[in-house]
Amino acid sequence: MRAVVTGAEALELVGPLPHGFDPAGAGGRTAVFRVLAVDEVRFVGDPVALVVGDTVAGAEAALDAIRVDYEVLPAVVELDQALADSAPRVFEDRADNVLMRVPYSAGDAEAALARSPMS
């Protein structure tokens, strides 16, 4: 095994993952995502360590030696549940789970509904 890197150690090596779009530029909030989780994971599969080995077998042995204690928290998998005031927060320092709100409208909704065979 060459190295095992934890999330805390990765903070010294690499910054947050780059965004293709920063919501702060449109009135939203920037979310910081790290290469490896630090102190808490936000979703199943959130990476917590990186292993580098001289061989696949060596790297797999190092992976097997890693122990992580997780506190299982309530999961939210439906949008309406995630938006509820009582929902667990993805980011604890946020008042809600909304990254940004973008109002959108086009055309005349009332006229479209009046013409619709489903109304």
mmCIF file of C-alpha atoms in Angstrom, residues 5-115:
data_model
loop_
_atom_site.group_PDB
_atom_site.id
_atom_site.type_symbol
_atom_site.label_atom_id
_atom_site.label_comp_id
_atom_site.label_asym_id
_atom_site.label_seq_id
_atom_site.Cartn_x
_atom_site.Cartn_y
_atom_site.Cartn_z
ATOM 1 C CA VAL A 5 -6.042 9.579 2.323
ATOM 2 C CA THR A 6 -8.948 10.670 4.516
ATOM 3 C CA GLY A 7 -11.297 13.559 3.840
ATOM 4 C CA ALA A 8 -9.501 15.768 6.367
ATOM 5 C CA GLU A 9 -6.156 15.035 4.704
ATOM 6 C CA ALA A 10 -7.619 15.688 1.257
ATOM 7 C CA LEU A 11 -8.567 19.219 2.370
ATOM 8 C CA GLU A 12 -4.849 20.018 2.454
ATOM 9 C CA LEU A 13 -4.312 18.609 -1.040
ATOM 10 C CA VAL A 14 -7.268 19.716 -3.146
ATOM 11 C CA GLY A 15 -10.051 22.274 -2.918
ATOM 12 C CA PRO A 16 -13.781 21.795 -3.441
ATOM 13 C CA LEU A 17 -15.050 20.193 -6.628
ATOM 14 C CA PRO A 18 -15.623 22.805 -9.348
ATOM 15 C CA HIS A 19 -19.158 23.742 -10.323
ATOM 16 C CA GLY A 20 -20.357 23.817 -13.895
ATOM 17 C CA PHE A 21 -22.839 26.431 -12.714
ATOM 18 C CA ASP A 22 -22.649 28.489 -9.523
ATOM 19 C CA PRO A 23 -26.182 29.223 -8.249
ATOM 20 C CA ALA A 24 -24.885 32.220 -6.270
ATOM 21 C CA GLY A 25 -24.617 34.123 -9.542
ATOM 22 C CA ALA A 26 -28.398 33.792 -9.978
ATOM 23 C CA GLY A 27 -29.480 34.525 -6.414
ATOM 24 C CA GLY A 28 -29.009 30.979 -5.104
ATOM 25 C CA ARG A 29 -26.524 29.504 -2.671
ATOM 26 C CA THR A 30 -23.257 27.822 -3.496
ATOM 27 C CA ALA A 31 -22.945 24.282 -2.174
ATOM 28 C CA VAL A 32 -19.448 23.052 -1.407
ATOM 29 C CA PHE A 33 -18.750 19.455 -2.350
ATOM 30 C CA ARG A 34 -15.420 17.919 -1.471
ATOM 31 C CA VAL A 35 -13.515 15.102 -3.168
ATOM 32 C CA LEU A 36 -13.848 13.074 0.064
ATOM 33 C CA ALA A 37 -16.393 13.579 2.828
ATOM 34 C CA VAL A 38 -15.170 15.302 5.999
ATOM 35 C CA ASP A 39 -16.907 14.443 9.293
ATOM 36 C CA GLU A 40 -20.236 13.619 7.653
ATOM 37 C CA VAL A 41 -21.550 11.969 4.516
ATOM 38 C CA ARG A 42 -24.587 13.335 2.722
ATOM 39 C CA PHE A 43 -25.639 10.356 0.623
ATOM 40 C CA VAL A 44 -25.068 6.641 0.266
ATOM 41 C CA GLY A 45 -21.851 6.248 -1.690
ATOM 42 C CA ASP A 46 -20.296 9.560 -0.595
ATOM 43 C CA PRO A 47 -16.556 8.664 -0.688
ATOM 44 C CA VAL A 48 -14.709 8.832 2.647
ATOM 45 C CA ALA A 49 -11.181 7.619 1.830
ATOM 46 C CA LEU A 50 -8.806 7.049 -1.046
ATOM 47 C CA VAL A 51 -6.369 4.137 -1.186
ATOM 48 C CA VAL A 52 -3.307 3.888 -3.439
ATOM 49 C CA GLY A 53 -1.539 0.547 -3.652
ATOM 50 C CA ASP A 54 1.327 -1.012 -5.557
ATOM 51 C CA THR A 55 -0.994 -3.857 -6.504
ATOM 52 C CA VAL A 56 -4.731 -4.378 -6.667
ATOM 53 C CA ALA A 57 -4.425 -6.959 -3.888
ATOM 54 C CA GLY A 58 -2.512 -4.511 -1.689
ATOM 55 C CA ALA A 59 -5.057 -1.761 -2.261
ATOM 56 C CA GLU A 60 -7.939 -4.146 -1.539
ATOM 57 C CA ALA A 61 -6.246 -5.259 1.698
ATOM 58 C CA ALA A 62 -5.932 -1.614 2.758
ATOM 59 C CA LEU A 63 -9.595 -1.032 1.904
ATOM 60 C CA ASP A 64 -10.572 -4.006 4.047
ATOM 61 C CA ALA A 65 -8.660 -2.492 6.986
ATOM 62 C CA ILE A 66 -10.552 0.819 6.866
ATOM 63 C CA ARG A 67 -13.274 1.136 9.492
ATOM 64 C CA VAL A 68 -15.869 3.897 9.422
ATOM 65 C CA ASP A 69 -18.466 4.409 12.144
ATOM 66 C CA TYR A 70 -21.655 5.816 10.692
ATOM 67 C CA GLU A 71 -24.582 7.252 12.612
ATOM 68 C CA VAL A 72 -27.578 6.257 10.529
ATOM 69 C CA LEU A 73 -29.829 9.279 10.085
ATOM 70 C CA PRO A 74 -33.310 9.524 8.578
ATOM 71 C CA ALA A 75 -33.254 9.310 4.799
ATOM 72 C CA VAL A 76 -35.333 11.533 2.562
ATOM 73 C CA VAL A 77 -35.889 10.229 -0.949
ATOM 74 C CA GLU A 78 -38.976 12.139 -2.094
ATOM 75 C CA LEU A 79 -38.882 15.759 -3.235
ATOM 76 C CA ASP A 80 -41.886 16.872 -1.185
ATOM 77 C CA GLN A 81 -40.322 15.351 1.948
ATOM 78 C CA ALA A 82 -36.988 17.088 1.256
ATOM 79 C CA LEU A 83 -38.753 20.458 0.949
ATOM 80 C CA ALA A 84 -40.737 20.076 4.195
ATOM 81 C CA ASP A 85 -39.769 22.344 7.094
ATOM 82 C CA SER A 86 -39.143 19.250 9.226
ATOM 83 C CA ALA A 87 -36.820 17.565 6.688
ATOM 84 C CA PRO A 88 -33.255 16.728 7.680
ATOM 85 C CA ARG A 89 -30.885 19.233 6.114
ATOM 86 C CA VAL A 90 -28.360 18.201 3.487
ATOM 87 C CA PHE A 91 -26.191 21.039 4.817
ATOM 88 C CA GLU A 92 -26.737 21.670 8.534
ATOM 89 C CA ASP A 93 -25.983 25.389 8.277
ATOM 90 C CA ARG A 94 -28.878 25.931 5.849
ATOM 91 C CA ALA A 95 -32.432 26.892 6.765
ATOM 92 C CA ASP A 96 -33.831 24.523 4.118
ATOM 93 C CA ASN A 97 -32.797 22.144 1.343
ATOM 94 C CA VAL A 98 -33.429 24.594 -1.513
ATOM 95 C CA LEU A 99 -30.359 25.477 -3.561
ATOM 96 C CA MET A 100 -32.162 28.177 -5.552
ATOM 97 C CA ARG A 101 -35.626 29.180 -6.698
ATOM 98 C CA VAL A 102 -36.166 30.181 -10.301
ATOM 99 C CA PRO A 103 -39.582 31.581 -11.199
ATOM 100 C CA TYR A 104 -40.618 30.666 -14.722
ATOM 101 C CA SER A 105 -43.697 31.310 -16.784
ATOM 102 C CA ALA A 106 -44.485 31.302 -20.473
ATOM 103 C CA GLY A 107 -47.661 31.873 -22.395
ATOM 104 C CA ASP A 108 -51.206 32.096 -21.066
ATOM 105 C CA ALA A 109 -51.855 29.163 -18.725
ATOM 106 C CA GLU A 110 -55.566 29.959 -18.347
ATOM 107 C CA ALA A 111 -56.122 30.006 -22.120
ATOM 108 C CA ALA A 112 -54.186 26.752 -22.553
ATOM 109 C CA LEU A 113 -56.281 25.066 -19.858
ATOM 110 C CA ALA A 114 -59.489 26.346 -21.457
ATOM 111 C CA ARG A 115 -58.477 24.786 -24.804
#
